[in-house]
XYZ file of C-alpha atoms in Angstrom:
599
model
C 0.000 0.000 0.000
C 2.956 2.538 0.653
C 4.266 1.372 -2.415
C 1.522 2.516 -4.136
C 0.713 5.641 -2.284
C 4.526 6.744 -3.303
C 4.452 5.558 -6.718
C 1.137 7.521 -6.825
C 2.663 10.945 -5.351
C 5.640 10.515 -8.121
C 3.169 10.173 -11.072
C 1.552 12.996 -9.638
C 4.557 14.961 -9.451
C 6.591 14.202 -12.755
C 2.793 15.040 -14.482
C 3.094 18.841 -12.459
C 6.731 18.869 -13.405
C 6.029 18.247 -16.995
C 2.884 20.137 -17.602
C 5.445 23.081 -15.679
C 8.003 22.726 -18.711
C 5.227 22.452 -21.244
C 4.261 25.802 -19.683
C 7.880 27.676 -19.732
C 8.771 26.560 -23.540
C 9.396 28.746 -25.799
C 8.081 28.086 -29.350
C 10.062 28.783 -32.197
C 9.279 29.877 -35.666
C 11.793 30.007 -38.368
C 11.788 32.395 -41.208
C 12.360 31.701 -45.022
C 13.569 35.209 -45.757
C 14.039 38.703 -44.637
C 11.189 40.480 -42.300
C 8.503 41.638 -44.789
C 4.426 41.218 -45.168
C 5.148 37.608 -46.235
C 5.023 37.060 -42.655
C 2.412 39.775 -41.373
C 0.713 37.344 -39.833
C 2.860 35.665 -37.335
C 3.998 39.469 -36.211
C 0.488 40.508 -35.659
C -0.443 37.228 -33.675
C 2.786 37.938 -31.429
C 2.220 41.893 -31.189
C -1.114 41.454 -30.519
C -1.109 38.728 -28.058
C -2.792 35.879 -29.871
C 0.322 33.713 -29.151
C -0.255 34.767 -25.363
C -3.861 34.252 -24.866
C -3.497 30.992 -26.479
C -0.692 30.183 -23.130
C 2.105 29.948 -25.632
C 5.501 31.733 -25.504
C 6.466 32.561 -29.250
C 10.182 33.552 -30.831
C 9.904 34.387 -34.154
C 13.847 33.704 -35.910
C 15.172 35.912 -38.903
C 16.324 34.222 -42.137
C 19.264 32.326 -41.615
C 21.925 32.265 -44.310
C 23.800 29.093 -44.373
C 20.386 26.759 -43.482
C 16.935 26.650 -44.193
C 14.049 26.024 -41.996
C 13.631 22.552 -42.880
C 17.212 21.936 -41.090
C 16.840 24.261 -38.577
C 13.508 22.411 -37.250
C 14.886 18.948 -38.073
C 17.854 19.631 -36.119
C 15.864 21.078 -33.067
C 16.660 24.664 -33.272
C 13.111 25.946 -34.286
C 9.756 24.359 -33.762
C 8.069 25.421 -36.406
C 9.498 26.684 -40.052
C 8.324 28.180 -43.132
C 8.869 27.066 -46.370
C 7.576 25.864 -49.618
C 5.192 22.946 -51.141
C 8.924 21.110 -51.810
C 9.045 20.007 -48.182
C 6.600 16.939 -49.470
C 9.537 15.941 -50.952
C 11.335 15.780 -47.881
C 8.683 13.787 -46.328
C 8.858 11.137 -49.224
C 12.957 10.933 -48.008
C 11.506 9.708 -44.666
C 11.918 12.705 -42.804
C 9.286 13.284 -40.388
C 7.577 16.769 -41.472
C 3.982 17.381 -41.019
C 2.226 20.313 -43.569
C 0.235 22.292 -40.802
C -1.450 24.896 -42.923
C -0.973 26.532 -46.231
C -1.000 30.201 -46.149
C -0.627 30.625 -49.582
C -3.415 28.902 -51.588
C -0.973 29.811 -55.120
C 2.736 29.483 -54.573
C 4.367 33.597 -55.254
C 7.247 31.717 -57.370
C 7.310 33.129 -60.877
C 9.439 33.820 -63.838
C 9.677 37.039 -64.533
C 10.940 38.648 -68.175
C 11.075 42.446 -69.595
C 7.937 43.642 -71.558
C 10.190 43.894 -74.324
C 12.333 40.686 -74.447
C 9.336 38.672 -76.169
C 9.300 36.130 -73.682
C 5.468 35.926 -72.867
C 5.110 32.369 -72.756
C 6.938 29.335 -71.359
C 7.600 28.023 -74.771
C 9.517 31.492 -75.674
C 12.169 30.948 -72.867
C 14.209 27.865 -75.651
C 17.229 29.240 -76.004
C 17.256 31.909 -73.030
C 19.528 32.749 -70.284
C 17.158 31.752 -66.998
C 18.447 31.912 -63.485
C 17.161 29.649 -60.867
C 17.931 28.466 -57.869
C 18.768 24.722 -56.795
C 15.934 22.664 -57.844
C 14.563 22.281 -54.073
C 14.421 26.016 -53.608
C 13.059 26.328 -57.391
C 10.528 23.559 -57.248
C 7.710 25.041 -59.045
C 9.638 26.649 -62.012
C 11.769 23.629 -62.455
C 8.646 21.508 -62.420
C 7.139 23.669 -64.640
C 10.214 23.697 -67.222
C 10.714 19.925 -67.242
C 6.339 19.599 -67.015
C 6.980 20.210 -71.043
C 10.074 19.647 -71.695
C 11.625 22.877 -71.152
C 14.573 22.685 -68.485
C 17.510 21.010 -71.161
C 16.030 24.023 -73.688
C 17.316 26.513 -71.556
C 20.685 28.325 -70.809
C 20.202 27.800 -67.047
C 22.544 30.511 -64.520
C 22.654 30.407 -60.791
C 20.390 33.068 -59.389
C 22.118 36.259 -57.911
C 19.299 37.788 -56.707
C 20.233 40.893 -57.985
C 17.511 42.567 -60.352
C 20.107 44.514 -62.233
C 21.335 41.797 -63.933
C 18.013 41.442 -65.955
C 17.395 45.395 -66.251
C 21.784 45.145 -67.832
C 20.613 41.915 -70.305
C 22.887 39.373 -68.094
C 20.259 37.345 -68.083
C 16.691 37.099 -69.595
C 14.241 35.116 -67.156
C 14.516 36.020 -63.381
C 13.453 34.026 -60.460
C 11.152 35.481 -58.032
C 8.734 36.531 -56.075
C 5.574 38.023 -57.552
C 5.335 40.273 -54.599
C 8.877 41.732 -54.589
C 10.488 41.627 -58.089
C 7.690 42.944 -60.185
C 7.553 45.948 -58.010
C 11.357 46.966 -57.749
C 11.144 46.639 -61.521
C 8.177 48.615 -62.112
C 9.861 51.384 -59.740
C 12.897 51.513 -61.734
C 10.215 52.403 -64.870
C 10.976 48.308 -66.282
C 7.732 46.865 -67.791
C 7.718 42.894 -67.014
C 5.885 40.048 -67.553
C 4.764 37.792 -65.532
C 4.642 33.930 -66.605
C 3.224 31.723 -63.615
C 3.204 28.208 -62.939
C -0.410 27.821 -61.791
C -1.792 29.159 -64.971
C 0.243 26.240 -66.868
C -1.287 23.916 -64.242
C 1.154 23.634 -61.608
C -0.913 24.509 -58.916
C 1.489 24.232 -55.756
C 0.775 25.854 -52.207
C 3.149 28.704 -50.749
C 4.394 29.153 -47.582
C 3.544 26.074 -46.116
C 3.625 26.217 -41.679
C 5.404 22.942 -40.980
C 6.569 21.088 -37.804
C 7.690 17.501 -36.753
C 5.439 14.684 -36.243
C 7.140 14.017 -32.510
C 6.436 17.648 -31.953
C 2.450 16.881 -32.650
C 3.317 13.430 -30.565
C 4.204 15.522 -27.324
C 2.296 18.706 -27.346
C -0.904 18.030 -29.376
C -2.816 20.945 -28.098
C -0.101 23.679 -28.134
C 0.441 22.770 -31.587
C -3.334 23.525 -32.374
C -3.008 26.642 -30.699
C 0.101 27.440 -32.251
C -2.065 27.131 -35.739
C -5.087 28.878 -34.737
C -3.524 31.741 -33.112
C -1.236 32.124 -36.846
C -4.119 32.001 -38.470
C -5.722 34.646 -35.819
C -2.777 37.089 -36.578
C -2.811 36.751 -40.350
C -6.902 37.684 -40.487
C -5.463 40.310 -38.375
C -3.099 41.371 -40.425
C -5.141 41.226 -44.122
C -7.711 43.439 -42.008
C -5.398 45.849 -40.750
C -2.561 46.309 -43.053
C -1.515 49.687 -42.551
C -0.857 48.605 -38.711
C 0.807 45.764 -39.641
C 2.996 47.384 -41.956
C 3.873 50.006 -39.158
C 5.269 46.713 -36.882
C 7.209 45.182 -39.869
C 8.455 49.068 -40.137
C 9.335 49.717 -36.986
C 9.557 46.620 -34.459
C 11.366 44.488 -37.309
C 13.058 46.971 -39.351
C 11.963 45.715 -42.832
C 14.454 47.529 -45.381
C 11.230 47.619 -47.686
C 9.260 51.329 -48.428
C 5.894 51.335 -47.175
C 4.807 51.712 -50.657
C 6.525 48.382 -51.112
C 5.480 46.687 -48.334
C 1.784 47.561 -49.368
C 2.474 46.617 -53.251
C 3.230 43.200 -51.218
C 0.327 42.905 -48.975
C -2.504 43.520 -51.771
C -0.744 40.574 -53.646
C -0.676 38.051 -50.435
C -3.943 38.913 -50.114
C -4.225 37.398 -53.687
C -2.338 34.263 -53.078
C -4.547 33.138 -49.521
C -7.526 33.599 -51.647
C -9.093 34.150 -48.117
C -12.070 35.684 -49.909
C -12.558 31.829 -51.581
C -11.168 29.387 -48.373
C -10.182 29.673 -45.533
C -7.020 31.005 -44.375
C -4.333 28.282 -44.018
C -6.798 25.382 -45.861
C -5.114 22.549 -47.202
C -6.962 19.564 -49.091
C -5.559 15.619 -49.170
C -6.749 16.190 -52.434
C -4.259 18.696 -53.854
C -1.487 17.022 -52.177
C -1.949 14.200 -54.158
C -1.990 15.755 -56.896
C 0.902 17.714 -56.365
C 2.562 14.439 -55.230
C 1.527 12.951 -58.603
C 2.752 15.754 -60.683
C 6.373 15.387 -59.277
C 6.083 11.990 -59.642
C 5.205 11.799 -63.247
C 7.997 14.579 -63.990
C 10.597 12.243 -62.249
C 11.685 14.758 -59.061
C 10.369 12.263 -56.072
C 9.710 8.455 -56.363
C 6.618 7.506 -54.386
C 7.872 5.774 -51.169
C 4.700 6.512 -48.480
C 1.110 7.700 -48.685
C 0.368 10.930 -47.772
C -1.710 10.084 -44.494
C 1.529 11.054 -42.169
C 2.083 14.293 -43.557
C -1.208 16.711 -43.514
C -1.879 17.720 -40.303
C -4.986 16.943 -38.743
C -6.446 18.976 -35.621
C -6.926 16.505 -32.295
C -10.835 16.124 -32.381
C -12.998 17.374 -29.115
C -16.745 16.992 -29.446
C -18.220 18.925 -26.482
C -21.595 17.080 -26.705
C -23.122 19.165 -23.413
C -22.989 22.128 -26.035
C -23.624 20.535 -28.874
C -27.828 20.758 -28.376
C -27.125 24.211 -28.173
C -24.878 25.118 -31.221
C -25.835 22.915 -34.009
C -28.935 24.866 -34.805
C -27.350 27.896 -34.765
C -24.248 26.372 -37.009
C -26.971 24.761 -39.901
C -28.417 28.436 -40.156
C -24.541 29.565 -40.631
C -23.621 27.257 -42.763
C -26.576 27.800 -44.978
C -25.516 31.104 -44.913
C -21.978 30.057 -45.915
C -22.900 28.363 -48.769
C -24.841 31.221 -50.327
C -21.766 33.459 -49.634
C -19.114 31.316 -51.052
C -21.519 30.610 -54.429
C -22.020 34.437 -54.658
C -18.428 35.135 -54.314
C -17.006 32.368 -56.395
C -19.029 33.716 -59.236
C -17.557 37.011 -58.731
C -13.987 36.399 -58.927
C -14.600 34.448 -62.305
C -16.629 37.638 -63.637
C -14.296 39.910 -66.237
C -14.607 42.828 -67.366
C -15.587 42.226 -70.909
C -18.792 42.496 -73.112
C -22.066 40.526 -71.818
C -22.481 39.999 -75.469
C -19.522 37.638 -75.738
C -21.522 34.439 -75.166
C -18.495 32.024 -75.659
C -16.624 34.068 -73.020
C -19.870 33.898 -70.863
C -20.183 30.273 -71.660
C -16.791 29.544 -69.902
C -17.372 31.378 -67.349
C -20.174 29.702 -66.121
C -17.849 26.515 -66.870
C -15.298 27.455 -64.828
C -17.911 28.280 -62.027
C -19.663 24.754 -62.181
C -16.107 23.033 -61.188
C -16.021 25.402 -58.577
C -19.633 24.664 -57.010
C -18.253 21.029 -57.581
C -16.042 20.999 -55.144
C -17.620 23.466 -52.723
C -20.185 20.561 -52.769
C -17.847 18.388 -52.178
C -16.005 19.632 -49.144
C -20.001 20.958 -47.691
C -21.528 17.054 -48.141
C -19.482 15.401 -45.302
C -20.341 18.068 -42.494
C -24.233 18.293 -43.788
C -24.505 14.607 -42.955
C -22.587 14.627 -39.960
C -25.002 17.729 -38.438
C -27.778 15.479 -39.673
C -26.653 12.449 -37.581
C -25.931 14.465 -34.571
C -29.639 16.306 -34.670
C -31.146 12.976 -35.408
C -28.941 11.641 -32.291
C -30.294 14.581 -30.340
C -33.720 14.219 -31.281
C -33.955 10.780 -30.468
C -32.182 11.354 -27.071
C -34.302 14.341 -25.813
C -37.612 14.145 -23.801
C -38.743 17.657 -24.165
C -41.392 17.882 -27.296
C -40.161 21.614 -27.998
C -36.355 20.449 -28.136
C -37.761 17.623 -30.489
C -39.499 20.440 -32.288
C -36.958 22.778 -33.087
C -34.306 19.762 -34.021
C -36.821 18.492 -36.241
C -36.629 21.964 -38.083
C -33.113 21.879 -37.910
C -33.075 18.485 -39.745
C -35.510 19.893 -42.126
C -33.114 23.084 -42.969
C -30.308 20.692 -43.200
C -32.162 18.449 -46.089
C -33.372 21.650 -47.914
C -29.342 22.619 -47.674
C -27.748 19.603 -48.880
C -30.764 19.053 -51.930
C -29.785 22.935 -52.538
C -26.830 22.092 -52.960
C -27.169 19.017 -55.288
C -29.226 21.367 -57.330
C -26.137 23.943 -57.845
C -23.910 20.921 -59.051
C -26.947 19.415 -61.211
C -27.148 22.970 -62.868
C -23.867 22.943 -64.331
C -23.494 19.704 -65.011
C -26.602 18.413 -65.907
C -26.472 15.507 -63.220
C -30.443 15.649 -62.712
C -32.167 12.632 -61.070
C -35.649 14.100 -62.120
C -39.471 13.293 -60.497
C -42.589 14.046 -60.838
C -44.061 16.590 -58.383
C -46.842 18.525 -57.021
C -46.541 22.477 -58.203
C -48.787 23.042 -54.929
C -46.422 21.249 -52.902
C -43.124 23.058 -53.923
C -44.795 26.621 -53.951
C -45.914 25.864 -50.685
C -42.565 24.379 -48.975
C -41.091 27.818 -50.644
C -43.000 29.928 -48.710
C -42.653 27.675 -45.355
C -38.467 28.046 -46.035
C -38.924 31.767 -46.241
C -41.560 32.314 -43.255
C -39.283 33.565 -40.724
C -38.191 36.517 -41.947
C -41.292 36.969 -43.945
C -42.754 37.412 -40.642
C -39.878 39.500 -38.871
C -41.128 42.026 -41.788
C -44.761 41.589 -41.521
C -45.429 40.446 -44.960
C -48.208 38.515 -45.304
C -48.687 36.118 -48.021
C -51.785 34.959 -49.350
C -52.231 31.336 -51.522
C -54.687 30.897 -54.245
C -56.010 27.996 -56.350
C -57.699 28.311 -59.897
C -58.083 24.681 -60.771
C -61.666 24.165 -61.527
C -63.937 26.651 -62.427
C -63.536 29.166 -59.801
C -61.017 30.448 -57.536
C -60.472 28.844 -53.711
C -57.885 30.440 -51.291
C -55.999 27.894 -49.651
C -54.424 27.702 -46.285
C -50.926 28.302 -46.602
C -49.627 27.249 -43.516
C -50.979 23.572 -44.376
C -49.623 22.554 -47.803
C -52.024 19.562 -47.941
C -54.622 21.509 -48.026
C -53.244 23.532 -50.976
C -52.154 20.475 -52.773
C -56.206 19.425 -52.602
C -57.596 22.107 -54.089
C -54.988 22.253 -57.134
C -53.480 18.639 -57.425
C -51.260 19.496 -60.583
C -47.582 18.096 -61.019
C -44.575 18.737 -62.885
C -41.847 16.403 -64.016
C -38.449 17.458 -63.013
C -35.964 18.759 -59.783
C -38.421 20.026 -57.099
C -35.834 21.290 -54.892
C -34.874 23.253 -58.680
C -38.410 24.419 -59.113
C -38.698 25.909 -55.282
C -35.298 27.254 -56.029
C -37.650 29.389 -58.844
C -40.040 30.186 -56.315
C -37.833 31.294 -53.373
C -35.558 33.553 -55.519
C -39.099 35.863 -56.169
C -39.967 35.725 -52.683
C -36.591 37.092 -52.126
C -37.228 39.750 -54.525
C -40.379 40.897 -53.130
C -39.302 40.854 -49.634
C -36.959 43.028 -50.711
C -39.128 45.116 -52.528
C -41.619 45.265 -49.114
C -39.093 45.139 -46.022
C -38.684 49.029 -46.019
C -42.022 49.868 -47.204
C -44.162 52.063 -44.332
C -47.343 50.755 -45.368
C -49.497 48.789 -42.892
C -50.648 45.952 -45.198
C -47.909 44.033 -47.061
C -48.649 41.316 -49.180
C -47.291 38.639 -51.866
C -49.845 36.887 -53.669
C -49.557 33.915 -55.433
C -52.197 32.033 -57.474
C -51.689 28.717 -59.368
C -54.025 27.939 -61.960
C -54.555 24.569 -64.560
C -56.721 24.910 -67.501
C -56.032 21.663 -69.412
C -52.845 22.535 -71.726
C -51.417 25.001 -69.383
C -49.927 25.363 -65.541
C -49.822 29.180 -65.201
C -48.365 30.552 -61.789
C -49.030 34.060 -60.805
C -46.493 35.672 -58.044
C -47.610 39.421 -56.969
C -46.599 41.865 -54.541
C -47.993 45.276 -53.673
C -44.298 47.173 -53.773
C -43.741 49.587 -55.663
C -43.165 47.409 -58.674
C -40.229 47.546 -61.438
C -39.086 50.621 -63.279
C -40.226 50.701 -66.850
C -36.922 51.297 -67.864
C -35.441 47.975 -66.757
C -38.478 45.717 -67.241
C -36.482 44.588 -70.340
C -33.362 44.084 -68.311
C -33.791 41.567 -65.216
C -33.713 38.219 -65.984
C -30.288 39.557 -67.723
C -27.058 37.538 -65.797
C -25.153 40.338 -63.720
C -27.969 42.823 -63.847
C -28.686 44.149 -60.294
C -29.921 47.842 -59.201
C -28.857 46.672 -55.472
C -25.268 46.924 -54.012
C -24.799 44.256 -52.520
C -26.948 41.970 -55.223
C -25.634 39.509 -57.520
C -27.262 39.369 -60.599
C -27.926 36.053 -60.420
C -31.565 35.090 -59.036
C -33.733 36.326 -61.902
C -31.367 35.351 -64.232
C -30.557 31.248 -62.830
C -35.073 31.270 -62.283
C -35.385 32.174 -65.838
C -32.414 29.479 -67.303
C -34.733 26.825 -64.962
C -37.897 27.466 -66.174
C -36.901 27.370 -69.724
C -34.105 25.303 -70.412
C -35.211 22.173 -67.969
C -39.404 23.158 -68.107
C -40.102 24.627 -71.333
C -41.642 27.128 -69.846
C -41.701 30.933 -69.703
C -41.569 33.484 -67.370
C -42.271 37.241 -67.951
C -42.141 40.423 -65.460
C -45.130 43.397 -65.573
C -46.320 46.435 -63.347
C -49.505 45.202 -61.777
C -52.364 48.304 -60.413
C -50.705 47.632 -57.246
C -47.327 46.598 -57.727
C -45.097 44.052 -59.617
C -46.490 40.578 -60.666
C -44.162 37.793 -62.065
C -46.333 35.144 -64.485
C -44.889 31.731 -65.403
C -46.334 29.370 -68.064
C -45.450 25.874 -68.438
C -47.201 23.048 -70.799
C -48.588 19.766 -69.562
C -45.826 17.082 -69.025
């Protein structure tokens, strides 16, 4: 028993002593170059405390000349390092690296040539003087060159880092960075261009964090913190880039003009695409294929999967607070999908003529194989906050917690068949029923009745099936579905896409209105070779003028608006119904009439 009792106080001891080191170390981060905005991030999380409210203790290491941060965390002198997408390479050695996040969704390694040297494309470079760097430093441009057969074409020099050896004609391609180069050349009145990797399909990551898998081993959670507070500091920092600019200024003495330094942040804020993921995302998928590229170009033989390498946060399911976030998080991530498909569209929008269908055309393309994978990565956690309402629901006594999770579920279904519908847009992956109109129309409204109600908009349901008209109750969609039992055959979730996107409108139209009665009105009507739906609102209808305009893609008279809604309700009806849809001024306000024929 004493035995025990002192083995017992030990245990208890070493664990204090321990968990006191754990406490008093000093995490280090090692630098790929010289202070600058490539870095803003991890300054801001330390100068603003991230580091400290997260209980860690963070030295951040300058550039050091004769090593890289690769050795310099291998050999235990930094716990953490920046560097670039070639340290999968070192994992495939056997080394035992572990890709924590990926600030940099597009690696900032380009070629860079004079406006007037006639080297444009990758092909024009045969022949050329091009410095680089030693193939591990280089990794993109020499994967690029030897991607088509490129890197024996060339006259290859060791890069000097000096820019005035391609302003004097020493040599004709430069090495760089496309937030540093480009500038100091433009500033010395030198046009360049720019030729990329990722446009020729080389699509590596830039400034990848990295750390040991024995430093994830022994201090799991710090290592987590470690990542969210970098990631804290660099939202900081793209936020607030004047302030940043002012520490790399004056607590790190960055050589850099501020002029510079800002030239570099608007481009960083480029490469993390943080308007498209978020910051520091990395996918299993893109590894591989990154993995696969170097493979098929001959740099790496394949000697281990990939599972070791991307770093995966320790999972902690709080299920006492579960019940009361998950509601909360569907709503969000409804809300998330909606503002990641409105964005997406807008960075593939250019500024060129609407009339251009074939440019159109690939735009839209191009946005499909976005939504495709936005689908993708949105699937898994729909059906995991499924299981955990259904879990919930089945668990709980209370009727109105059963209530309210049962609406959750519902929301959750509506969002994932949403969903489907984007992808089946584009890519014409339709798995097609037949339907009640009354049905649909009705679940429309039910989606939109909260904040139809916030705003006091009423909304009234009318059926003109048989010889006269019958209002229906539109809080019971049975009842509606009685009085006018007429289908469709197609996507219904497509179809109450249709419907929602005019409710939208005219909630809009009636939010601000200081009228007492506000009102959408919508009557469906059958009479034998027609369905004909009637949608009406007592707003203060469409301007002449534009009548002509709104089912247009792009148009919008609202700032924050899209251009989209009118214009995706019109390509529906049309292209997958046959029908039409047309926009008038009503006595009393605007009135939206769609026709289709009988199935």
């Amino acid at each position: 028993m004493i035995c025990k009792k002192c083995c017992l106080i030990i245990f208890i001891f070493f664990t204090f002593f321990l968990c006191s080191i754990a406490a008093d170390r000093t995490y280090r981060l090692q630098l790929v170059w010289h202070h600058q905005f490539q870095f803003a991030g991890y300054y801001m999380a330390l100068e603003k405390g991230f580091y400290a409210e997260a209980g860690l203790d963070v030295e951040i290491l300058p550039v050091k000349k004769d090593s890289t941060p690769i050795n310099e965390v291998l050999s235990n002198n930094a716990d953490f390092g920046i560097t670039t997408s070639g340290v999968v390479l070192n994992y495939f050695d056997g080394y035992p690296l572990v890709s924590v996040a990926a600030i940099f969704q597009k690696s900032p390694l380009v070629f860079i040539t004079k406006a007037d040297s006639g080297i444009e494309t990758i092909w024009d470079m045969e022949g050329r003087k091009v410095m680089l760097l030693d193939d591990m430093s280089s990794l993109e441009l020499v994967s690029l060159l030897k991607k088509y057969g490129m890197l024996n074409k060339i006259i290859r020099q060791p890069s000097s880092f000096e820019i005035q050896d391609i302003i004097d004609g020493r040599t004709e391609v430069f090495n760089g960075y496309r937030s540093n180069e480009p500038y100091e050349l433009e500033s010395k009145n030198v046009k360049t261009n720019i030729i990329d990797p990722f446009d020729y399909g080389v699509k590596f990551y830039g400034d990848i964090l990295f750390t040991t898998s024995q430093m994830i081993f022994d201090y799991p959670e710090d290592v987590e913190a470690f990542k969210q507070a970098s990631i804290r500091g660099w939202k900081y920092a793209l936020a607030h880039t004047e302030e940043a600019i002012d520490v790399i200024k004056n607590v790190y003495n960055s050589p850099k003009t501020k002029a510079h330094l800002r030239y570099e942040a608007n481009i960083i804020q480029e490469l993390t695409q943080y308007d498209l993921v978020p910051l520091g995302f990395q996918s299993s998928e893109r590894w591989e294929q990154i993995a696969d590229m170097l493979m098929g170009i001959g740099v790496v033989g394949r000697t281990r999967d990939l599972s070791g390498f991307i770093y995966e946060a320790p999972e902690a399911i709080n299920w006492e607070q579960m019940k009361a976030v998950v509601f909360v998080f569907t709503i969000v991530l409804l809300l998330v999908v909606l503002w990641r498909y409105i964005t997406l569209f807008n960075a593939k929008k250019t500024i060129l003529e609407k009339e251009n269908m074939m440019i159109l055309q690939s735009k839209y393309a191009a946005l499909g194989e976005m939504l495709g994978a936005i689908t993708h990565q949105l699937k898994q956690p729909l059906n995991g906050i499924s299981i955990i309402l259904q879990n919930i629901e089945d668990s709980s006594g209370r009727k109105d917690e059963q209530k309210w999770v049962g609406h959750g579920l519902e929301l959750v279904q509506h969002m994932s068949a949403t969903i489907d519908g984007f992808r089946m847009f584009y890519r014409n992956e339709r798995m097609d029923r037949e339907f009640s109109v009354a049905l649909s129309v009705c679940g429309a409204f039910e989606l939109s009745s909260g904040y139809l109600k916030y705003y006091n908009i009423n909304y009234i349901l009318s059926c003109s099936c048989g010889k006269r008209e019958t209002l229906c109750d539109p809080s019971n969609c049975e009842d509606a579905h009685k009085h006018c039992d007429i289908t469709l055959y197609g996507n219904s979730n497509e179809f109450k896409q249709v419907i929602m996107n005019l409710i939208q409108n005219s909630r809009e139209a009636l939010m601000n209105l200081e009228q007492e009665e506000k009102e959408i009105r919508v009557n469906l009507a059958f009479d034998g070779e027609l369905i004909r739906i009637e949608f009406s609102d007592n707003g203060p209808g469409i301007q002449p003028e534009i009548l002509d305009q709104i089912f247009e893609p792009d148009f919008t008279e609202k700032d924050d608006g899209t251009g989209l809604g009118l214009y995706m309700s019109k390509k529906i009806v049309e292209d997958h119904y046959n029908g039409t849809i047309r926009a008038e001024n009503a006595d009393f306000g605007a009135r939206f009439i769609i026709s289709f024929p009988v199935n």
